[in-house]
PDB file of C-alpha atoms in Angstrom:
ATOM      1  CA  ASP U   1       0.000   0.000   0.000  1.00 62.00           C
ATOM      2  CA  THR U   2       1.735   3.182  -1.216  1.00 67.00           C
ATOM      3  CA  GLU U   3      -1.075   5.554  -0.460  1.00 91.00           C
ATOM      4  CA  VAL U   4      -1.717   8.387   1.958  1.00 96.00           C
ATOM      5  CA  THR U   5      -5.418   8.838   2.610  1.00 97.00           C
ATOM      6  CA  GLN U   6      -7.120  11.935   3.958  1.00 97.00           C
ATOM      7  CA  THR U   7     -10.635  12.491   5.241  1.00 97.00           C
ATOM      8  CA  PRO U   8     -12.826  14.322   4.669  1.00 97.00           C
ATOM      9  CA  LYS U   9     -12.283  15.395   1.057  1.00 96.00           C
ATOM     10  CA  HIS U  10     -14.209  18.613   1.610  1.00 97.00           C
ATOM     11  CA  LEU U  11     -15.085  20.481   4.794  1.00 97.00           C
ATOM     12  CA  VAL U  12     -17.127  23.629   5.320  1.00 96.00           C
ATOM     13  CA  MET U  13     -17.100  25.083   8.807  1.00 93.00           C
ATOM     14  CA  GLY U  14     -18.101  28.208  10.625  1.00 90.00           C
ATOM     15  CA  MET U  15     -15.670  30.293  12.619  1.00 89.00           C
ATOM     16  CA  THR U  16     -16.959  28.915  15.929  1.00 89.00           C
ATOM     17  CA  ASN U  17     -16.897  25.244  14.940  1.00 90.00           C
ATOM     18  CA  LYS U  18     -14.489  22.538  16.039  1.00 95.00           C
ATOM     19  CA  LYS U  19     -13.537  19.968  13.431  1.00 96.00           C
ATOM     20  CA  SER U  20     -10.707  17.548  12.707  1.00 97.00           C
ATOM     21  CA  LEU U  21      -8.819  16.433   9.627  1.00 98.00           C
ATOM     22  CA  LYS U  22      -7.513  12.903   9.469  1.00 98.00           C
ATOM     23  CA  CYS U  23      -4.561  11.389   7.628  1.00 98.00           C
ATOM     24  CA  GLU U  24      -3.504   7.746   7.437  1.00 98.00           C
ATOM     25  CA  GLN U  25      -0.638   5.806   5.874  1.00 96.00           C
ATOM     26  CA  HIS U  26       0.389   2.162   6.065  1.00 92.00           C
ATOM     27  CA  MET U  27       3.814   2.382   4.442  1.00 92.00           C
ATOM     28  CA  GLY U  28       5.686   2.216   7.740  1.00 91.00           C
ATOM     29  CA  HIS U  29       6.805   5.814   7.381  1.00 92.00           C
ATOM     30  CA  ARG U  30       7.851   7.442  10.631  1.00 90.00           C
ATOM     31  CA  ALA U  31       7.794  11.056   9.464  1.00 91.00           C
ATOM     32  CA  MET U  32       4.446  12.743   8.801  1.00 94.00           C
ATOM     33  CA  TYR U  33       3.684  16.292   7.722  1.00 95.00           C
ATOM     34  CA  TRP U  34       0.868  18.818   7.491  1.00 97.00           C
ATOM     35  CA  TYR U  35       0.929  21.438   4.747  1.00 97.00           C
ATOM     36  CA  LYS U  36      -1.408  24.275   3.829  1.00 98.00           C
ATOM     37  CA  GLN U  37      -1.761  25.143   0.150  1.00 97.00           C
ATOM     38  CA  LYS U  38      -3.494  28.097  -1.447  1.00 96.00           C
ATOM     39  CA  ALA U  39      -4.560  27.919  -5.090  1.00 93.00           C
ATOM     40  CA  LYS U  40      -1.650  27.686  -7.555  1.00 90.00           C
ATOM     41  CA  LYS U  41       0.874  28.289  -4.765  1.00 95.00           C
ATOM     42  CA  PRO U  42       3.433  25.900  -3.308  1.00 97.00           C
ATOM     43  CA  PRO U  43       2.553  24.007  -0.136  1.00 97.00           C
ATOM     44  CA  GLU U  44       3.509  25.734   3.117  1.00 97.00           C
ATOM     45  CA  LEU U  45       4.815  23.472   5.845  1.00 96.00           C
ATOM     46  CA  MET U  46       2.853  23.611   9.099  1.00 97.00           C
ATOM     47  CA  PHE U  47       3.998  20.688  11.265  1.00 96.00           C
ATOM     48  CA  VAL U  48       6.369  17.719  11.130  1.00 93.00           C
ATOM     49  CA  TYR U  49       6.117  14.630  13.298  1.00 93.00           C
ATOM     50  CA  SER U  50       9.069  12.295  13.603  1.00 90.00           C
ATOM     51  CA  TYR U  51       8.521   8.967  15.384  1.00 91.00           C
ATOM     52  CA  GLU U  52       5.208  10.305  16.700  1.00 93.00           C
ATOM     53  CA  LYS U  53       6.866  13.344  18.291  1.00 93.00           C
ATOM     54  CA  LEU U  54       6.355  16.895  17.066  1.00 94.00           C
ATOM     55  CA  SER U  55       9.693  17.986  15.619  1.00 90.00           C
ATOM     56  CA  ILE U  56       8.781  21.111  13.640  1.00 89.00           C
ATOM     57  CA  ASN U  57       6.061  23.704  14.236  1.00 92.00           C
ATOM     58  CA  GLU U  58       6.314  26.504  11.715  1.00 92.00           C
ATOM     59  CA  SER U  59       4.852  29.111  14.086  1.00 92.00           C
ATOM     60  CA  VAL U  60       1.345  27.975  13.264  1.00 96.00           C
ATOM     61  CA  PRO U  61      -1.495  29.723  15.174  1.00 96.00           C
ATOM     62  CA  SER U  62      -2.844  27.746  18.114  1.00 95.00           C
ATOM     63  CA  ARG U  63      -6.233  27.395  16.432  1.00 96.00           C
ATOM     64  CA  PHE U  64      -4.524  24.530  14.557  1.00 97.00           C
ATOM     65  CA  SER U  65      -3.613  21.652  16.850  1.00 97.00           C
ATOM     66  CA  PRO U  66      -1.845  18.558  15.479  1.00 98.00           C
ATOM     67  CA  GLU U  67      -1.929  15.121  17.004  1.00 97.00           C
ATOM     68  CA  CYS U  68      -0.143  11.891  16.137  1.00 97.00           C
ATOM     69  CA  PRO U  69      -1.909   9.053  18.008  1.00 95.00           C
ATOM     70  CA  ASN U  70       0.256   6.329  16.445  1.00 94.00           C
ATOM     71  CA  SER U  71       2.748   5.752  13.642  1.00 91.00           C
ATOM     72  CA  SER U  72       0.010   5.459  10.987  1.00 95.00           C
ATOM     73  CA  LEU U  73      -2.311   8.297  11.937  1.00 97.00           C
ATOM     74  CA  LEU U  74      -2.045  12.062  11.932  1.00 98.00           C
ATOM     75  CA  ASN U  75      -4.831  14.439  12.915  1.00 98.00           C
ATOM     76  CA  LEU U  76      -5.235  18.176  12.641  1.00 98.00           C
ATOM     77  CA  HIS U  77      -7.743  19.662  15.066  1.00 98.00           C
ATOM     78  CA  LEU U  78      -9.333  22.922  14.026  1.00 97.00           C
ATOM     79  CA  HIS U  79     -10.997  25.469  16.298  1.00 95.00           C
ATOM     80  CA  ALA U  80     -12.104  29.079  15.820  1.00 94.00           C
ATOM     81  CA  LEU U  81     -10.670  29.340  12.328  1.00 94.00           C
ATOM     82  CA  GLN U  82     -10.719  32.461  10.204  1.00 95.00           C
ATOM     83  CA  PRO U  83     -11.876  32.788   6.577  1.00 95.00           C
ATOM     84  CA  GLU U  84      -8.245  33.237   5.494  1.00 96.00           C
ATOM     85  CA  ASP U  85      -7.582  29.699   6.722  1.00 97.00           C
ATOM     86  CA  SER U  86      -9.597  28.384   3.785  1.00 97.00           C
ATOM     87  CA  ALA U  87      -7.184  26.289   1.725  1.00 97.00           C
ATOM     88  CA  LEU U  88      -6.233  22.779   0.666  1.00 97.00           C
ATOM     89  CA  TYR U  89      -4.665  20.935   3.599  1.00 98.00           C
ATOM     90  CA  LEU U  90      -2.214  18.277   2.553  1.00 97.00           C
ATOM     91  CA  CYS U  91      -0.785  15.459   4.598  1.00 97.00           C
ATOM     92  CA  ALA U  92       2.451  13.731   3.602  1.00 96.00           C
ATOM     93  CA  SER U  93       4.681  10.981   4.919  1.00 94.00           C
ATOM     94  CA  SER U  94       8.235   9.788   4.329  1.00 92.00           C
ATOM     95  CA  GLN U  95      10.655   7.171   5.525  1.00 88.00           C
ATOM     96  CA  GLU U  96      12.738   8.320   8.432  1.00 76.00           C
ATOM     97  CA  ARG U  97      16.266   7.133   9.012  1.00 71.00           C
ATOM     98  CA  LEU U  98      18.906   8.764  11.139  1.00 65.00           C
ATOM     99  CA  GLY U  99      21.120  11.000   9.024  1.00 63.00           C
ATOM    100  CA  VAL U 100      19.120  10.362   5.854  1.00 68.00           C
ATOM    101  CA  SER U 101      17.111  13.221   4.416  1.00 69.00           C
ATOM    102  CA  TYR U 102      16.766  12.287   0.755  1.00 75.00           C
ATOM    103  CA  ASN U 103      13.596  10.235   1.037  1.00 85.00           C
ATOM    104  CA  GLU U 104      10.739  11.622  -1.000  1.00 91.00           C
ATOM    105  CA  GLN U 105       7.470  12.587   0.615  1.00 93.00           C
ATOM    106  CA  PHE U 106       4.243  10.868  -0.374  1.00 94.00           C
ATOM    107  CA  PHE U 107       1.274  13.236  -0.392  1.00 96.00           C
ATOM    108  CA  GLY U 108      -2.383  12.565   0.212  1.00 96.00           C
ATOM    109  CA  PRO U 109      -5.094  14.089  -1.996  1.00 96.00           C
ATOM    110  CA  GLY U 110      -5.854  16.797   0.540  1.00 97.00           C
ATOM    111  CA  THR U 111      -8.866  18.205   2.353  1.00 97.00           C
ATOM    112  CA  ARG U 112     -10.442  21.272   0.783  1.00 97.00           C
ATOM    113  CA  LEU U 113     -11.399  23.478   3.745  1.00 97.00           C
ATOM    114  CA  THR U 114     -13.764  26.422   3.517  1.00 97.00           C
ATOM    115  CA  VAL U 115     -14.258  28.655   6.556  1.00 96.00           C
ATOM    116  CA  LEU U 116     -17.366  30.812   6.486  1.00 93.00           C
TER     117      LEU U 116
ATOM    118  CA  ALA S   1      18.246  32.926   2.719  1.00 80.00           C
ATOM    119  CA  GLN S   2      17.674  29.565   1.090  1.00 88.00           C
ATOM    120  CA  SER S   3      15.398  29.637  -1.930  1.00 93.00           C
ATOM    121  CA  VAL S   4      14.241  27.827  -5.032  1.00 97.00           C
ATOM    122  CA  ALA S   5      13.334  29.694  -8.206  1.00 97.00           C
ATOM    123  CA  GLN S   6      11.096  28.597 -11.020  1.00 98.00           C
ATOM    124  CA  PRO S   7      11.384  31.550 -13.372  1.00 97.00           C
ATOM    125  CA  GLU S   8       8.428  30.691 -15.596  1.00 97.00           C
ATOM    126  CA  ASP S   9       4.889  30.856 -14.197  1.00 97.00           C
ATOM    127  CA  GLN S  10       3.653  29.015 -17.281  1.00 98.00           C
ATOM    128  CA  VAL S  11       5.194  26.965 -20.056  1.00 98.00           C
ATOM    129  CA  ASN S  12       3.246  26.289 -23.248  1.00 98.00           C
ATOM    130  CA  VAL S  13       4.272  23.485 -25.586  1.00 98.00           C
ATOM    131  CA  ALA S  14       2.661  21.594 -28.446  1.00 98.00           C
ATOM    132  CA  GLU S  15       1.984  17.899 -28.046  1.00 98.00           C
ATOM    133  CA  GLY S  16       4.889  15.846 -29.344  1.00 98.00           C
ATOM    134  CA  ASN S  17       7.429  18.606 -28.804  1.00 98.00           C
ATOM    135  CA  PRO S  18      10.120  18.453 -26.122  1.00 98.00           C
ATOM    136  CA  LEU S  19       9.480  20.337 -22.917  1.00 98.00           C
ATOM    137  CA  THR S  20      11.700  21.938 -20.276  1.00 98.00           C
ATOM    138  CA  VAL S  21      10.613  23.334 -16.920  1.00 98.00           C
ATOM    139  CA  LYS S  22      13.372  25.328 -15.266  1.00 98.00           C
ATOM    140  CA  CYS S  23      14.525  25.316 -11.654  1.00 98.00           C
ATOM    141  CA  THR S  24      17.460  26.982  -9.942  1.00 98.00           C
ATOM    142  CA  TYR S  25      18.260  26.967  -6.253  1.00 96.00           C
ATOM    143  CA  SER S  26      20.211  28.858  -3.664  1.00 94.00           C
ATOM    144  CA  VAL S  27      20.780  26.313  -0.907  1.00 89.00           C
ATOM    145  CA  SER S  28      24.196  25.581   0.508  1.00 84.00           C
ATOM    146  CA  GLY S  29      25.851  22.233   0.980  1.00 82.00           C
ATOM    147  CA  ASN S  30      24.867  20.035  -1.983  1.00 85.00           C
ATOM    148  CA  PRO S  31      21.169  19.634  -1.224  1.00 90.00           C
ATOM    149  CA  TYR S  32      18.878  16.898  -2.442  1.00 93.00           C
ATOM    150  CA  LEU S  33      16.651  17.922  -5.354  1.00 96.00           C
ATOM    151  CA  PHE S  34      13.117  16.827  -6.197  1.00 97.00           C
ATOM    152  CA  TRP S  35      10.388  17.365  -8.745  1.00 98.00           C
ATOM    153  CA  TYR S  36       6.693  16.951  -7.938  1.00 98.00           C
ATOM    154  CA  VAL S  37       3.605  17.270 -10.143  1.00 97.00           C
ATOM    155  CA  GLN S  38       0.132  18.335  -9.056  1.00 97.00           C
ATOM    156  CA  TYR S  39      -2.959  17.672 -11.141  1.00 94.00           C
ATOM    157  CA  PRO S  40      -6.082  19.786 -10.480  1.00 89.00           C
ATOM    158  CA  ASN S  41      -7.695  19.127  -7.085  1.00 82.00           C
ATOM    159  CA  ARG S  42      -5.097  16.486  -6.231  1.00 87.00           C
ATOM    160  CA  GLY S  43      -2.128  16.139  -3.922  1.00 91.00           C
ATOM    161  CA  LEU S  44       1.464  16.286  -5.107  1.00 95.00           C
ATOM    162  CA  GLN S  45       2.978  13.281  -6.846  1.00 96.00           C
ATOM    163  CA  PHE S  46       6.701  12.557  -6.696  1.00 96.00           C
ATOM    164  CA  LEU S  47       8.383  12.460 -10.132  1.00 97.00           C
ATOM    165  CA  LEU S  48      12.109  12.104  -9.485  1.00 97.00           C
ATOM    166  CA  LYS S  49      15.010  13.102  -7.284  1.00 96.00           C
ATOM    167  CA  TYR S  50      18.733  13.751  -7.429  1.00 96.00           C
ATOM    168  CA  ILE S  51      20.881  12.464  -4.583  1.00 92.00           C
ATOM    169  CA  THR S  52      24.329  11.966  -6.084  1.00 90.00           C
ATOM    170  CA  GLY S  53      26.067  10.510  -9.115  1.00 90.00           C
ATOM    171  CA  ASP S  54      24.898  10.803 -12.726  1.00 92.00           C
ATOM    172  CA  ASN S  55      23.699  14.293 -13.544  1.00 94.00           C
ATOM    173  CA  LEU S  56      20.782  12.983 -15.624  1.00 96.00           C
ATOM    174  CA  VAL S  57      18.045  11.487 -13.493  1.00 97.00           C
ATOM    175  CA  LYS S  58      15.168   9.487 -14.967  1.00 96.00           C
ATOM    176  CA  GLY S  59      11.772   9.456 -13.310  1.00 95.00           C
ATOM    177  CA  SER S  60       8.125   8.584 -13.726  1.00 92.00           C
ATOM    178  CA  TYR S  61       5.997   9.067 -16.878  1.00 93.00           C
ATOM    179  CA  GLY S  62       9.025   9.582 -19.144  1.00 96.00           C
ATOM    180  CA  PHE S  63      10.313  12.643 -17.296  1.00 97.00           C
ATOM    181  CA  GLU S  64      13.983  13.259 -16.609  1.00 98.00           C
ATOM    182  CA  ALA S  65      15.935  16.056 -14.993  1.00 98.00           C
ATOM    183  CA  GLU S  66      19.414  17.416 -15.493  1.00 97.00           C
ATOM    184  CA  PHE S  67      21.468  18.513 -12.513  1.00 96.00           C
ATOM    185  CA  ASN S  68      24.067  21.215 -13.112  1.00 96.00           C
ATOM    186  CA  LYS S  69      26.156  21.944 -10.040  1.00 94.00           C
ATOM    187  CA  SER S  70      27.958  24.996 -11.396  1.00 94.00           C
ATOM    188  CA  GLN S  71      24.678  26.638 -12.385  1.00 95.00           C
ATOM    189  CA  THR S  72      22.803  25.267  -9.334  1.00 95.00           C
ATOM    190  CA  SER S  73      20.023  24.162 -11.646  1.00 97.00           C
ATOM    191  CA  PHE S  74      17.800  21.113 -11.877  1.00 98.00           C
ATOM    192  CA  HIS S  75      15.683  21.455 -15.021  1.00 98.00           C
ATOM    193  CA  LEU S  76      12.871  19.013 -15.740  1.00 98.00           C
ATOM    194  CA  LYS S  77      12.653  17.633 -19.269  1.00 98.00           C
ATOM    195  CA  LYS S  78      10.619  15.309 -21.425  1.00 98.00           C
ATOM    196  CA  PRO S  79      11.443  14.442 -25.052  1.00 97.00           C
ATOM    197  CA  SER S  80       7.827  14.371 -26.262  1.00 97.00           C
ATOM    198  CA  ALA S  81       5.019  16.150 -24.381  1.00 98.00           C
ATOM    199  CA  LEU S  82       1.530  14.707 -23.945  1.00 97.00           C
ATOM    200  CA  VAL S  83      -1.685  16.647 -23.347  1.00 97.00           C
ATOM    201  CA  SER S  84      -2.044  14.617 -20.146  1.00 96.00           C
ATOM    202  CA  ASP S  85       1.227  16.165 -18.863  1.00 97.00           C
ATOM    203  CA  SER S  86      -0.630  19.455 -18.376  1.00 97.00           C
ATOM    204  CA  ALA S  87      -0.365  20.180 -14.657  1.00 97.00           C
ATOM    205  CA  LEU S  88       1.414  22.287 -12.029  1.00 98.00           C
ATOM    206  CA  TYR S  89       5.051  21.325 -11.481  1.00 98.00           C
ATOM    207  CA  PHE S  90       7.032  22.078  -8.336  1.00 98.00           C
ATOM    208  CA  CYS S  91      10.769  21.896  -7.879  1.00 98.00           C
ATOM    209  CA  ALA S  92      11.807  21.261  -4.270  1.00 97.00           C
ATOM    210  CA  VAL S  93      15.097  21.177  -2.414  1.00 94.00           C
ATOM    211  CA  ARG S  94      15.991  19.558   0.873  1.00 90.00           C
ATOM    212  CA  PRO S  95      19.156  20.588   2.729  1.00 85.00           C
ATOM    213  CA  ARG S  96      21.630  17.760   3.159  1.00 82.00           C
ATOM    214  CA  TYR S  97      22.881  18.910   6.550  1.00 75.00           C
ATOM    215  CA  GLY S  98      21.693  20.921   9.475  1.00 65.00           C
ATOM    216  CA  GLY S  99      18.561  21.164  11.573  1.00 61.00           C
ATOM    217  CA  ALA S 100      16.241  21.846   8.654  1.00 58.00           C
ATOM    218  CA  THR S 101      16.785  18.505   6.934  1.00 63.00           C
ATOM    219  CA  ASN S 102      13.134  17.535   7.376  1.00 70.00           C
ATOM    220  CA  LYS S 103      11.974  20.562   5.441  1.00 85.00           C
ATOM    221  CA  LEU S 104      11.351  20.758   1.721  1.00 91.00           C
ATOM    222  CA  ILE S 105      11.902  24.191   0.189  1.00 93.00           C
ATOM    223  CA  PHE S 106       9.492  24.540  -2.722  1.00 96.00           C
ATOM    224  CA  GLY S 107       9.732  26.682  -5.815  1.00 97.00           C
ATOM    225  CA  THR S 108       6.748  28.809  -6.777  1.00 97.00           C
ATOM    226  CA  GLY S 109       5.499  26.294  -9.324  1.00 98.00           C
ATOM    227  CA  THR S 110       5.234  26.246 -13.119  1.00 98.00           C
ATOM    228  CA  LEU S 111       1.989  25.555 -14.908  1.00 98.00           C
ATOM    229  CA  LEU S 112       2.616  23.354 -17.930  1.00 98.00           C
ATOM    230  CA  ALA S 113       0.048  23.595 -20.709  1.00 98.00           C
ATOM    231  CA  VAL S 114       0.371  21.113 -23.564  1.00 98.00           C
ATOM    232  CA  GLN S 115      -1.725  21.964 -26.585  1.00 97.00           C
ATOM    233  CA  PRO S 116      -3.075  19.195 -28.858  1.00 95.00           C
TER     234      PRO S 116
END
């Protein structure tokens, strides 16, 4: 299985809602990532988990809260978002080996988020 | 500052003609180089990468890329374009050393349009 899955595909939420995005991979990858992508722009890194521990937080507002319950799952909890947070949210994973950083990332199809 | 440049927002080519999508980078220390493709409303798909060795790298769907160390470039090429190659292409660079090795630095993207 060489696939990263993301649910839901689409999400519409109000500014006072709480929702979660889910990402799953069964490739045995120990690095997982959240990206935010605006239309026709490159993905912007939000968070990196390495061996289920948060290793990079790109100064993301606290209304985004990541969680890595196990080596296959990655969640992104959303609360009190703003309309400018509307975007495609991409999850990715990659193999993780000490001292090795050339492994490519596998991306999921994304969740299209609209904040009203 | 470390950066990746894709100087063309859009490249137009006729089906059957060769195509080139340009990428140059300003990242120290012999970084790893990647190309990804994104079809509409989809996640990114890995095409190919350069780690070391032969300057010409072959990848998926008939694409190849040429690494030029002196020009710090990694141009994507295909001998004969297909209409189905029309998509958004991202060049990405990952530092070989240092604390940021988990991070991909993306170029701004190039929209490839192949006309029938």
